[in-house]
Amino acid sequence: MKLALIGDPVSHSRSPAMHAAAGEATGVSLTYEALRVSAHTAEETLRRLHDEGYAGLNVTVPLKIEVLDALRADPDAVVDPAAERIGAVNTLVRAGSSWRGFNTDAPGFVRSLPGELPERVLVLGAGGAARAVVVGLVDAGVRVRLAARRFEAAEALAPLGAEPCEWPPALDEALIVNATSASLHDGEAFTAQFAWRLSRGAHVVDLAYGDELAFLQRAAHEGASVQDGKAMLVHQGALAFEAWTGSDAPLEAMFAAL
Ligand code: NDP
């Protein structure tokens, strides 16, 4: 089975290692390449990779929105309703003469959470990852408060079912999700702007990966349990693997490959 990640950049991606490990652990014979594909070429790329016999694709920056547009323009393609609401596709499954498009970030995020979901969640940020997190949580029946440094950006997610709130928000929900990209560039200053009064037993997630994320270090210092973006990455990959192969994804092997 031929699989690939398309986007640019892709050389840093851990998805090839994760899916190779999944293939090995399950005995599914597969190849998973990282193909550098630039913006504005989605339509042509999807046609070419279909002709070349690829069974499934992952899609990353800068193509997630463009691929959705290409699928909408193709009468033989099918787009999952959740991917439509999120406005981005990250997984393609070969189907007849075209593709079926999904977004596994939303259910992947929800599956990555420990224990039962709380009734209310606070999400920080209003970019692509925040949209997926909001759709995943709203579909799971959770009330979502959403804060972004630009209020109009938070308001733009209201149609997805999130309630926009002030910035910086009080960090008083049982589950707090940092879906901004701040941890990648100015995590210390970002973290310092909040009044850190967490509720007892709070769980704090940052969608970035790493052991040294300032936001999570502070949350842990305040007594919260914490989680970085690795679990979401594995679970979105696991859902893609299951859609492509029909086999249960070997989560432990996929985690280990990261
Ligand atoms: P986007 O660029 O689409 O959105 C980034 C968001 O962060 C915007 O709302 C932006 O606000 C906000 N932001 C950036 N810097 C700051 C700051 N200093 N203070 C407040 N808000 C800020 O990025 P993505 O949504 O694609 O990615 C967000 C994060 O999620 C990244 O860390 C990414 O690595 C991670 N991610 C993890 C995944 C996983 O599987 N674990 C999957 C996808 C993403 P503004 O619009 O005002 O600039």
PDB file of C-alpha atoms and ligand atoms in Angstrom:
ATOM      1  CA  MET A   1       0.000   0.000   0.000  1.00  0.00           C
ATOM      2  CA  LYS A   2       1.423   3.372  -1.076  1.00  0.00           C
ATOM      3  CA  LEU A   3       0.900   6.235   1.358  1.00  0.00           C
ATOM      4  CA  ALA A   4       2.399   9.723   1.557  1.00  0.00           C
ATOM      5  CA  LEU A   5       2.386  13.051   3.343  1.00  0.00           C
ATOM      6  CA  ILE A   6       2.077  16.089   1.061  1.00  0.00           C
ATOM      7  CA  GLY A   7       2.994  19.650   2.042  1.00  0.00           C
ATOM      8  CA  ASP A   8       5.955  21.965   2.421  1.00  0.00           C
ATOM      9  CA  PRO A   9       8.010  21.649   4.542  1.00  0.00           C
ATOM     10  CA  VAL A  10       7.718  17.915   5.198  1.00  0.00           C
ATOM     11  CA  SER A  11      11.318  16.895   5.918  1.00  0.00           C
ATOM     12  CA  HIS A  12      10.901  17.472   9.691  1.00  0.00           C
ATOM     13  CA  SER A  13       7.714  15.380   9.878  1.00  0.00           C
ATOM     14  CA  ARG A  14       7.517  12.405  12.207  1.00  0.00           C
ATOM     15  CA  SER A  15       4.592  10.887  10.322  1.00  0.00           C
ATOM     16  CA  PRO A  16       6.749   8.633   8.058  1.00  0.00           C
ATOM     17  CA  ALA A  17       8.406   7.023  11.098  1.00  0.00           C
ATOM     18  CA  MET A  18       5.078   6.696  12.893  1.00  0.00           C
ATOM     19  CA  HIS A  19       3.308   4.991   9.974  1.00  0.00           C
ATOM     20  CA  ALA A  20       6.285   2.763   9.143  1.00  0.00           C
ATOM     21  CA  ALA A  21       6.181   1.550  12.749  1.00  0.00           C
ATOM     22  CA  ALA A  22       2.423   1.028  12.519  1.00  0.00           C
ATOM     23  CA  GLY A  23       2.853  -1.055   9.359  1.00  0.00           C
ATOM     24  CA  GLU A  24       5.554  -3.145  10.969  1.00  0.00           C
ATOM     25  CA  ALA A  25       3.565  -3.743  14.171  1.00  0.00           C
ATOM     26  CA  THR A  26       0.404  -4.805  12.323  1.00  0.00           C
ATOM     27  CA  GLY A  27       2.010  -6.693   9.431  1.00  0.00           C
ATOM     28  CA  VAL A  28       0.397  -4.338   6.895  1.00  0.00           C
ATOM     29  CA  SER A  29       2.805  -3.906   3.991  1.00  0.00           C
ATOM     30  CA  LEU A  30       3.094  -0.188   3.293  1.00  0.00           C
ATOM     31  CA  THR A  31       5.374   2.617   2.178  1.00  0.00           C
ATOM     32  CA  TYR A  32       4.872   6.157   3.533  1.00  0.00           C
ATOM     33  CA  GLU A  33       6.814   8.916   1.820  1.00  0.00           C
ATOM     34  CA  ALA A  34       7.123  12.616   2.649  1.00  0.00           C
ATOM     35  CA  LEU A  35       6.504  14.443  -0.638  1.00  0.00           C
ATOM     36  CA  ARG A  36       7.363  18.120  -0.837  1.00  0.00           C
ATOM     37  CA  VAL A  37       4.447  19.746  -2.651  1.00  0.00           C
ATOM     38  CA  SER A  38       4.182  23.523  -2.917  1.00  0.00           C
ATOM     39  CA  ALA A  39       1.072  25.688  -2.608  1.00  0.00           C
ATOM     40  CA  HIS A  40      -1.318  26.141  -5.547  1.00  0.00           C
ATOM     41  CA  THR A  41      -0.724  22.641  -6.911  1.00  0.00           C
ATOM     42  CA  ALA A  42      -3.288  20.614  -4.937  1.00  0.00           C
ATOM     43  CA  GLU A  43      -5.606  19.740  -7.819  1.00  0.00           C
ATOM     44  CA  GLU A  44      -2.824  18.536 -10.117  1.00  0.00           C
ATOM     45  CA  THR A  45      -1.055  16.709  -7.255  1.00  0.00           C
ATOM     46  CA  LEU A  46      -4.180  14.798  -6.210  1.00  0.00           C
ATOM     47  CA  ARG A  47      -4.761  13.680  -9.805  1.00  0.00           C
ATOM     48  CA  ARG A  48      -1.128  12.616 -10.283  1.00  0.00           C
ATOM     49  CA  LEU A  49      -0.896  10.686  -7.006  1.00  0.00           C
ATOM     50  CA  HIS A  50      -4.200   8.950  -7.781  1.00  0.00           C
ATOM     51  CA  ASP A  51      -2.795   7.907 -11.192  1.00  0.00           C
ATOM     52  CA  GLU A  52       0.366   6.673  -9.460  1.00  0.00           C
ATOM     53  CA  GLY A  53      -1.704   4.362  -7.294  1.00  0.00           C
ATOM     54  CA  TYR A  54      -1.461   5.981  -3.849  1.00  0.00           C
ATOM     55  CA  ALA A  55      -4.029   4.518  -1.449  1.00  0.00           C
ATOM     56  CA  GLY A  56      -3.947   7.318   1.106  1.00  0.00           C
ATOM     57  CA  LEU A  57      -2.435  10.718   1.848  1.00  0.00           C
ATOM     58  CA  ASN A  58      -1.876  13.006   4.781  1.00  0.00           C
ATOM     59  CA  VAL A  59      -1.987  16.712   4.082  1.00  0.00           C
ATOM     60  CA  THR A  60      -0.100  19.422   5.921  1.00  0.00           C
ATOM     61  CA  VAL A  61       0.721  23.143   5.584  1.00  0.00           C
ATOM     62  CA  PRO A  62       0.211  24.909   3.143  1.00  0.00           C
ATOM     63  CA  LEU A  63      -2.255  22.528   1.460  1.00  0.00           C
ATOM     64  CA  LYS A  64      -4.916  21.697   4.070  1.00  0.00           C
ATOM     65  CA  ILE A  65      -7.391  24.326   2.858  1.00  0.00           C
ATOM     66  CA  GLU A  66      -6.416  24.089  -0.808  1.00  0.00           C
ATOM     67  CA  VAL A  67      -7.018  20.321  -0.854  1.00  0.00           C
ATOM     68  CA  LEU A  68     -10.508  20.901   0.536  1.00  0.00           C
ATOM     69  CA  ASP A  69     -11.182  23.345  -2.323  1.00  0.00           C
ATOM     70  CA  ALA A  70      -9.855  20.818  -4.868  1.00  0.00           C
ATOM     71  CA  LEU A  71     -12.175  18.113  -3.480  1.00  0.00           C
ATOM     72  CA  ARG A  72     -15.170  20.467  -3.552  1.00  0.00           C
ATOM     73  CA  ALA A  73     -14.456  21.152  -7.239  1.00  0.00           C
ATOM     74  CA  ASP A  74     -14.313  17.425  -8.099  1.00  0.00           C
ATOM     75  CA  PRO A  75     -17.787  15.862  -8.572  1.00  0.00           C
ATOM     76  CA  ASP A  76     -16.366  12.388  -7.816  1.00  0.00           C
ATOM     77  CA  ALA A  77     -14.771  13.408  -4.490  1.00  0.00           C
ATOM     78  CA  VAL A  78     -16.476  13.191  -1.085  1.00  0.00           C
ATOM     79  CA  VAL A  79     -15.713  15.479   1.846  1.00  0.00           C
ATOM     80  CA  ASP A  80     -16.554  14.474   5.404  1.00  0.00           C
ATOM     81  CA  PRO A  81     -18.971  17.023   6.992  1.00  0.00           C
ATOM     82  CA  ALA A  82     -16.647  17.653   9.972  1.00  0.00           C
ATOM     83  CA  ALA A  83     -13.792  18.512   7.601  1.00  0.00           C
ATOM     84  CA  GLU A  84     -16.147  20.917   5.822  1.00  0.00           C
ATOM     85  CA  ARG A  85     -16.959  22.647   9.116  1.00  0.00           C
ATOM     86  CA  ILE A  86     -13.316  22.828  10.156  1.00  0.00           C
ATOM     87  CA  GLY A  87     -12.433  24.124   6.690  1.00  0.00           C
ATOM     88  CA  ALA A  88      -9.428  21.827   6.231  1.00  0.00           C
ATOM     89  CA  VAL A  89      -8.589  18.279   5.163  1.00  0.00           C
ATOM     90  CA  ASN A  90      -5.637  16.391   6.662  1.00  0.00           C
ATOM     91  CA  THR A  91      -6.378  12.837   5.443  1.00  0.00           C
ATOM     92  CA  LEU A  92      -7.331  11.478   2.026  1.00  0.00           C
ATOM     93  CA  VAL A  93      -8.501   7.950   1.297  1.00  0.00           C
ATOM     94  CA  ARG A  94      -8.527   6.696  -2.301  1.00  0.00           C
ATOM     95  CA  ALA A  95     -12.132   6.109  -3.441  1.00  0.00           C
ATOM     96  CA  GLY A  96     -12.953   5.055  -7.005  1.00  0.00           C
ATOM     97  CA  SER A  97     -11.693   7.629  -9.466  1.00  0.00           C
ATOM     98  CA  SER A  98     -11.078  10.235  -6.747  1.00  0.00           C
ATOM     99  CA  TRP A  99     -10.579  10.735  -2.988  1.00  0.00           C
ATOM    100  CA  ARG A 100     -12.536  10.961   0.261  1.00  0.00           C
ATOM    101  CA  GLY A 101     -11.339  13.796   2.486  1.00  0.00           C
ATOM    102  CA  PHE A 102     -11.388  13.790   6.310  1.00  0.00           C
ATOM    103  CA  ASN A 103     -10.004  15.785   9.186  1.00  0.00           C
ATOM    104  CA  THR A 104      -8.662  13.409  11.832  1.00  0.00           C
ATOM    105  CA  ASP A 105      -7.237  16.247  13.972  1.00  0.00           C
ATOM    106  CA  ALA A 106     -10.654  16.847  15.588  1.00  0.00           C
ATOM    107  CA  PRO A 107     -11.457  13.285  16.765  1.00  0.00           C
ATOM    108  CA  GLY A 108      -7.713  12.660  17.268  1.00  0.00           C
ATOM    109  CA  PHE A 109      -7.532  15.519  19.757  1.00  0.00           C
ATOM    110  CA  VAL A 110     -10.584  14.274  21.682  1.00  0.00           C
ATOM    111  CA  ARG A 111      -9.189  10.723  21.829  1.00  0.00           C
ATOM    112  CA  SER A 112      -5.859  12.038  23.112  1.00  0.00           C
ATOM    113  CA  LEU A 113      -7.469  13.342  26.313  1.00  0.00           C
ATOM    114  CA  PRO A 114      -7.308  11.279  29.504  1.00  0.00           C
ATOM    115  CA  GLY A 115     -10.419  10.308  31.465  1.00  0.00           C
ATOM    116  CA  GLU A 116     -13.895  11.694  30.957  1.00  0.00           C
ATOM    117  CA  LEU A 117     -14.491  14.977  29.196  1.00  0.00           C
ATOM    118  CA  PRO A 118     -15.499  17.866  31.474  1.00  0.00           C
ATOM    119  CA  GLU A 119     -18.665  19.848  30.726  1.00  0.00           C
ATOM    120  CA  ARG A 120     -16.759  23.019  29.841  1.00  0.00           C
ATOM    121  CA  VAL A 121     -13.406  23.671  28.193  1.00  0.00           C
ATOM    122  CA  LEU A 122     -11.331  26.784  27.503  1.00  0.00           C
ATOM    123  CA  VAL A 123      -9.522  26.941  24.156  1.00  0.00           C
ATOM    124  CA  LEU A 124      -6.850  29.578  23.462  1.00  0.00           C
ATOM    125  CA  GLY A 125      -6.235  30.610  19.846  1.00  0.00           C
ATOM    126  CA  ALA A 126      -8.347  30.786  16.706  1.00  0.00           C
ATOM    127  CA  GLY A 127      -6.204  29.282  13.933  1.00  0.00           C
ATOM    128  CA  GLY A 128      -6.525  25.980  12.091  1.00  0.00           C
ATOM    129  CA  ALA A 129      -5.717  23.775  15.086  1.00  0.00           C
ATOM    130  CA  ALA A 130      -8.210  25.657  17.280  1.00  0.00           C
ATOM    131  CA  ARG A 131     -10.943  25.098  14.669  1.00  0.00           C
ATOM    132  CA  ALA A 132     -10.292  21.333  14.722  1.00  0.00           C
ATOM    133  CA  VAL A 133     -10.218  21.228  18.540  1.00  0.00           C
ATOM    134  CA  VAL A 134     -13.477  23.198  18.782  1.00  0.00           C
ATOM    135  CA  VAL A 135     -15.288  20.945  16.304  1.00  0.00           C
ATOM    136  CA  GLY A 136     -14.004  17.823  18.085  1.00  0.00           C
ATOM    137  CA  LEU A 137     -15.130  19.083  21.492  1.00  0.00           C
ATOM    138  CA  VAL A 138     -18.496  20.506  20.360  1.00  0.00           C
ATOM    139  CA  ASP A 139     -19.280  17.226  18.557  1.00  0.00           C
ATOM    140  CA  ALA A 140     -18.439  15.415  21.805  1.00  0.00           C
ATOM    141  CA  GLY A 141     -21.066  17.532  23.605  1.00  0.00           C
ATOM    142  CA  VAL A 142     -18.693  19.857  25.463  1.00  0.00           C
ATOM    143  CA  ARG A 143     -19.283  23.628  25.972  1.00  0.00           C
ATOM    144  CA  VAL A 144     -16.302  25.544  24.618  1.00  0.00           C
ATOM    145  CA  ARG A 145     -15.183  29.036  25.692  1.00  0.00           C
ATOM    146  CA  LEU A 146     -12.750  30.410  23.141  1.00  0.00           C
ATOM    147  CA  ALA A 147     -10.273  33.251  23.653  1.00  0.00           C
ATOM    148  CA  ALA A 148      -7.967  34.791  21.063  1.00  0.00           C
ATOM    149  CA  ARG A 149      -5.780  37.884  21.262  1.00  0.00           C
ATOM    150  CA  ARG A 150      -7.897  39.404  18.469  1.00  0.00           C
ATOM    151  CA  PHE A 151     -11.528  39.279  19.579  1.00  0.00           C
ATOM    152  CA  GLU A 152     -12.791  39.227  15.977  1.00  0.00           C
ATOM    153  CA  ALA A 153     -10.756  36.041  15.395  1.00  0.00           C
ATOM    154  CA  ALA A 154     -12.481  34.417  18.396  1.00  0.00           C
ATOM    155  CA  GLU A 155     -15.882  35.576  17.103  1.00  0.00           C
ATOM    156  CA  ALA A 156     -15.175  33.935  13.748  1.00  0.00           C
ATOM    157  CA  LEU A 157     -15.306  30.526  15.486  1.00  0.00           C
ATOM    158  CA  ALA A 158     -18.746  31.167  17.010  1.00  0.00           C
ATOM    159  CA  PRO A 159     -20.518  29.457  14.062  1.00  0.00           C
ATOM    160  CA  LEU A 160     -18.666  26.265  15.058  1.00  0.00           C
ATOM    161  CA  GLY A 161     -20.332  26.417  18.465  1.00  0.00           C
ATOM    162  CA  ALA A 162     -17.605  28.143  20.530  1.00  0.00           C
ATOM    163  CA  GLU A 163     -18.418  31.045  22.872  1.00  0.00           C
ATOM    164  CA  PRO A 164     -15.930  33.911  22.345  1.00  0.00           C
ATOM    165  CA  CYS A 165     -14.547  35.470  25.543  1.00  0.00           C
ATOM    166  CA  GLU A 166     -12.165  38.225  26.618  1.00  0.00           C
ATOM    167  CA  TRP A 167      -8.364  38.146  26.292  1.00  0.00           C
ATOM    168  CA  PRO A 168      -6.506  37.201  28.401  1.00  0.00           C
ATOM    169  CA  PRO A 169      -9.154  34.872  29.839  1.00  0.00           C
ATOM    170  CA  ALA A 170      -9.361  33.484  33.370  1.00  0.00           C
ATOM    171  CA  LEU A 171      -7.837  29.992  33.376  1.00  0.00           C
ATOM    172  CA  ASP A 172     -10.576  28.489  35.515  1.00  0.00           C
ATOM    173  CA  GLU A 173     -11.942  25.602  33.417  1.00  0.00           C
ATOM    174  CA  ALA A 174     -11.165  21.968  34.245  1.00  0.00           C
ATOM    175  CA  LEU A 175      -9.597  21.552  30.792  1.00  0.00           C
ATOM    176  CA  ILE A 176      -7.537  24.283  29.122  1.00  0.00           C
ATOM    177  CA  VAL A 177      -6.159  23.880  25.599  1.00  0.00           C
ATOM    178  CA  ASN A 178      -3.452  26.164  24.233  1.00  0.00           C
ATOM    179  CA  ALA A 179      -4.082  25.973  20.483  1.00  0.00           C
ATOM    180  CA  THR A 180      -2.033  29.105  19.714  1.00  0.00           C
ATOM    181  CA  SER A 181       1.375  28.842  18.091  1.00  0.00           C
ATOM    182  CA  ALA A 182       2.850  31.096  20.828  1.00  0.00           C
ATOM    183  CA  SER A 183       4.799  28.251  22.455  1.00  0.00           C
ATOM    184  CA  LEU A 184       6.842  27.938  19.259  1.00  0.00           C
ATOM    185  CA  HIS A 185       8.163  31.529  19.425  1.00  0.00           C
ATOM    186  CA  ASP A 186       7.345  33.499  22.591  1.00  0.00           C
ATOM    187  CA  GLY A 187       6.180  30.989  25.160  1.00  0.00           C
ATOM    188  CA  GLU A 188       7.569  32.845  28.211  1.00  0.00           C
ATOM    189  CA  ALA A 189       5.846  36.190  27.477  1.00  0.00           C
ATOM    190  CA  PHE A 190       2.664  34.389  26.432  1.00  0.00           C
ATOM    191  CA  THR A 191       2.584  32.416  29.684  1.00  0.00           C
ATOM    192  CA  ALA A 192       3.295  35.445  31.885  1.00  0.00           C
ATOM    193  CA  GLN A 193       0.171  37.369  30.813  1.00  0.00           C
ATOM    194  CA  PHE A 194      -2.317  35.050  32.564  1.00  0.00           C
ATOM    195  CA  ALA A 195      -3.454  35.175  36.200  1.00  0.00           C
ATOM    196  CA  TRP A 196      -2.620  31.557  37.106  1.00  0.00           C
ATOM    197  CA  ARG A 197      -5.549  30.583  39.321  1.00  0.00           C
ATOM    198  CA  LEU A 198      -6.370  27.074  38.112  1.00  0.00           C
ATOM    199  CA  SER A 199      -9.264  24.992  39.320  1.00  0.00           C
ATOM    200  CA  ARG A 200      -8.366  21.940  41.390  1.00  0.00           C
ATOM    201  CA  GLY A 201      -7.541  18.919  39.226  1.00  0.00           C
ATOM    202  CA  ALA A 202      -7.201  21.010  36.041  1.00  0.00           C
ATOM    203  CA  HIS A 203      -5.728  19.361  32.944  1.00  0.00           C
ATOM    204  CA  VAL A 204      -3.754  21.661  30.623  1.00  0.00           C
ATOM    205  CA  VAL A 205      -2.853  20.836  27.023  1.00  0.00           C
ATOM    206  CA  ASP A 206      -0.479  22.617  24.645  1.00  0.00           C
ATOM    207  CA  LEU A 207      -0.758  21.441  21.041  1.00  0.00           C
ATOM    208  CA  ALA A 208       2.941  22.154  20.417  1.00  0.00           C
ATOM    209  CA  TYR A 209       5.384  19.323  21.171  1.00  0.00           C
ATOM    210  CA  GLY A 210       8.219  19.277  23.659  1.00  0.00           C
ATOM    211  CA  ASP A 211       9.262  18.834  27.276  1.00  0.00           C
ATOM    212  CA  GLU A 212      10.153  22.483  27.772  1.00  0.00           C
ATOM    213  CA  LEU A 213       7.007  24.366  26.853  1.00  0.00           C
ATOM    214  CA  ALA A 214       6.751  27.374  29.195  1.00  0.00           C
ATOM    215  CA  PHE A 215       2.936  27.205  29.293  1.00  0.00           C
ATOM    216  CA  LEU A 216       2.937  23.582  30.449  1.00  0.00           C
ATOM    217  CA  GLN A 217       5.815  24.092  32.874  1.00  0.00           C
ATOM    218  CA  ARG A 218       3.859  26.858  34.601  1.00  0.00           C
ATOM    219  CA  ALA A 219       0.648  24.808  34.591  1.00  0.00           C
ATOM    220  CA  ALA A 220       2.475  21.869  36.186  1.00  0.00           C
ATOM    221  CA  HIS A 221       4.011  24.230  38.759  1.00  0.00           C
ATOM    222  CA  GLU A 222       0.455  25.360  39.636  1.00  0.00           C
ATOM    223  CA  GLY A 223      -0.575  21.739  40.223  1.00  0.00           C
ATOM    224  CA  ALA A 224      -2.236  20.821  36.914  1.00  0.00           C
ATOM    225  CA  SER A 225      -1.703  17.637  34.960  1.00  0.00           C
ATOM    226  CA  VAL A 226      -0.244  18.499  31.557  1.00  0.00           C
ATOM    227  CA  GLN A 227      -0.062  17.102  28.028  1.00  0.00           C
ATOM    228  CA  ASP A 228       1.776  18.313  24.927  1.00  0.00           C
ATOM    229  CA  GLY A 229       0.762  17.808  21.275  1.00  0.00           C
ATOM    230  CA  LYS A 230       2.342  14.375  20.784  1.00  0.00           C
ATOM    231  CA  ALA A 231      -0.739  12.437  21.854  1.00  0.00           C
ATOM    232  CA  MET A 232      -2.910  14.373  19.381  1.00  0.00           C
ATOM    233  CA  LEU A 233      -0.354  13.734  16.635  1.00  0.00           C
ATOM    234  CA  VAL A 234      -0.409   9.990  17.334  1.00  0.00           C
ATOM    235  CA  HIS A 235      -4.195   9.782  17.558  1.00  0.00           C
ATOM    236  CA  GLN A 236      -4.813  11.744  14.337  1.00  0.00           C
ATOM    237  CA  GLY A 237      -2.305   9.420  12.664  1.00  0.00           C
ATOM    238  CA  ALA A 238      -3.960   6.367  14.181  1.00  0.00           C
ATOM    239  CA  LEU A 239      -7.353   7.368  12.770  1.00  0.00           C
ATOM    240  CA  ALA A 240      -5.783   7.904   9.336  1.00  0.00           C
ATOM    241  CA  PHE A 241      -4.047   4.506   9.542  1.00  0.00           C
ATOM    242  CA  GLU A 242      -7.359   2.831  10.393  1.00  0.00           C
ATOM    243  CA  ALA A 243      -9.144   4.601   7.504  1.00  0.00           C
ATOM    244  CA  TRP A 244      -6.460   3.476   5.019  1.00  0.00           C
ATOM    245  CA  THR A 245      -5.878  -0.087   6.189  1.00  0.00           C
ATOM    246  CA  GLY A 246      -8.993  -1.190   8.077  1.00  0.00           C
ATOM    247  CA  SER A 247      -6.637  -2.463  10.811  1.00  0.00           C
ATOM    248  CA  ASP A 248      -6.609  -1.259  14.426  1.00  0.00           C
ATOM    249  CA  ALA A 249      -3.768   1.215  14.885  1.00  0.00           C
ATOM    250  CA  PRO A 250      -0.939   0.077  17.200  1.00  0.00           C
ATOM    251  CA  LEU A 251      -0.825   3.164  19.432  1.00  0.00           C
ATOM    252  CA  GLU A 252       2.161   2.063  21.512  1.00  0.00           C
ATOM    253  CA  ALA A 253       4.333   1.390  18.478  1.00  0.00           C
ATOM    254  CA  MET A 254       3.306   4.741  16.998  1.00  0.00           C
ATOM    255  CA  PHE A 255       4.155   6.590  20.226  1.00  0.00           C
ATOM    256  CA  ALA A 256       7.494   4.801  20.436  1.00  0.00           C
ATOM    257  CA  ALA A 257       8.344   5.804  16.854  1.00  0.00           C
ATOM    258  CA  LEU A 258       8.032   9.490  17.806  1.00  0.00           C
TER     259      LEU A 258
HETATM  260  P1  NDP B   1      -2.263  29.044  12.950  1.00  0.00           P
HETATM  261  O1  NDP B   1      -1.146  29.883  12.427  1.00  0.00           O
HETATM  262  O2  NDP B   1      -3.399  28.658  12.072  1.00  0.00           O
HETATM  263  O3  NDP B   1      -2.914  29.791  14.232  1.00  0.00           O
HETATM  264  C1  NDP B   1      -2.114  30.279  15.273  1.00  0.00           C
HETATM  265  C2  NDP B   1      -2.984  30.936  16.332  1.00  0.00           C
HETATM  266  O4  NDP B   1      -2.123  31.319  17.416  1.00  0.00           O
HETATM  267  C3  NDP B   1      -3.677  32.227  15.859  1.00  0.00           C
HETATM  268  O5  NDP B   1      -4.940  32.330  16.515  1.00  0.00           O
HETATM  269  C4  NDP B   1      -2.712  33.318  16.369  1.00  0.00           C
HETATM  270  O6  NDP B   1      -3.293  34.572  16.560  1.00  0.00           O
HETATM  271  C5  NDP B   1      -2.323  32.704  17.706  1.00  0.00           C
HETATM  272  N1  NDP B   1      -1.096  33.253  18.258  1.00  0.00           N
HETATM  273  C6  NDP B   1       0.157  33.186  17.757  1.00  0.00           C
HETATM  274  N2  NDP B   1       1.042  33.786  18.578  1.00  0.00           N
HETATM  275  C7  NDP B   1       0.322  34.256  19.632  1.00  0.00           C
HETATM  276  C8  NDP B   1       0.650  34.973  20.813  1.00  0.00           C
HETATM  277  N3  NDP B   1       1.909  35.341  21.084  1.00  0.00           N
HETATM  278  N4  NDP B   1      -0.336  35.279  21.687  1.00  0.00           N
HETATM  279  C9  NDP B   1      -1.623  34.921  21.417  1.00  0.00           C
HETATM  280  N5  NDP B   1      -2.008  34.244  20.318  1.00  0.00           N
HETATM  281  C10 NDP B   1      -1.045  33.920  19.432  1.00  0.00           C
HETATM  282  O7  NDP B   1      -1.540  27.755  13.563  1.00  0.00           O
HETATM  283  P2  NDP B   1      -2.178  26.306  13.818  1.00  0.00           P
HETATM  284  O8  NDP B   1      -3.549  26.519  14.348  1.00  0.00           O
HETATM  285  O9  NDP B   1      -1.985  25.463  12.627  1.00  0.00           O
HETATM  286  O10 NDP B   1      -1.205  25.705  14.950  1.00  0.00           O
HETATM  287  C11 NDP B   1      -1.295  26.149  16.312  1.00  0.00           C
HETATM  288  C12 NDP B   1      -0.449  25.239  17.188  1.00  0.00           C
HETATM  289  O11 NDP B   1      -0.960  23.903  17.161  1.00  0.00           O
HETATM  290  C13 NDP B   1       1.020  25.121  16.782  1.00  0.00           C
HETATM  291  O12 NDP B   1       1.790  25.041  17.967  1.00  0.00           O
HETATM  292  C14 NDP B   1       1.076  23.811  16.017  1.00  0.00           C
HETATM  293  O13 NDP B   1       2.355  23.238  16.042  1.00  0.00           O
HETATM  294  C15 NDP B   1       0.085  22.993  16.831  1.00  0.00           C
HETATM  295  N6  NDP B   1      -0.527  21.878  16.109  1.00  0.00           N
HETATM  296  C16 NDP B   1      -0.410  20.639  16.664  1.00  0.00           C
HETATM  297  C17 NDP B   1      -1.002  19.549  16.072  1.00  0.00           C
HETATM  298  C18 NDP B   1      -0.865  18.219  16.721  1.00  0.00           C
HETATM  299  O14 NDP B   1      -1.216  17.196  16.102  1.00  0.00           O
HETATM  300  N7  NDP B   1      -0.404  18.162  17.936  1.00  0.00           N
HETATM  301  C19 NDP B   1      -1.774  19.666  14.816  1.00  0.00           C
HETATM  302  C20 NDP B   1      -1.848  21.029  14.316  1.00  0.00           C
HETATM  303  C21 NDP B   1      -1.235  22.090  14.955  1.00  0.00           C
HETATM  304  P3  NDP B   1      -3.243  35.691  15.395  1.00  0.00           P
HETATM  305  O15 NDP B   1      -4.198  35.225  14.344  1.00  0.00           O
HETATM  306  O16 NDP B   1      -3.667  36.916  16.098  1.00  0.00           O
HETATM  307  O17 NDP B   1      -1.816  35.745  14.896  1.00  0.00           O
END
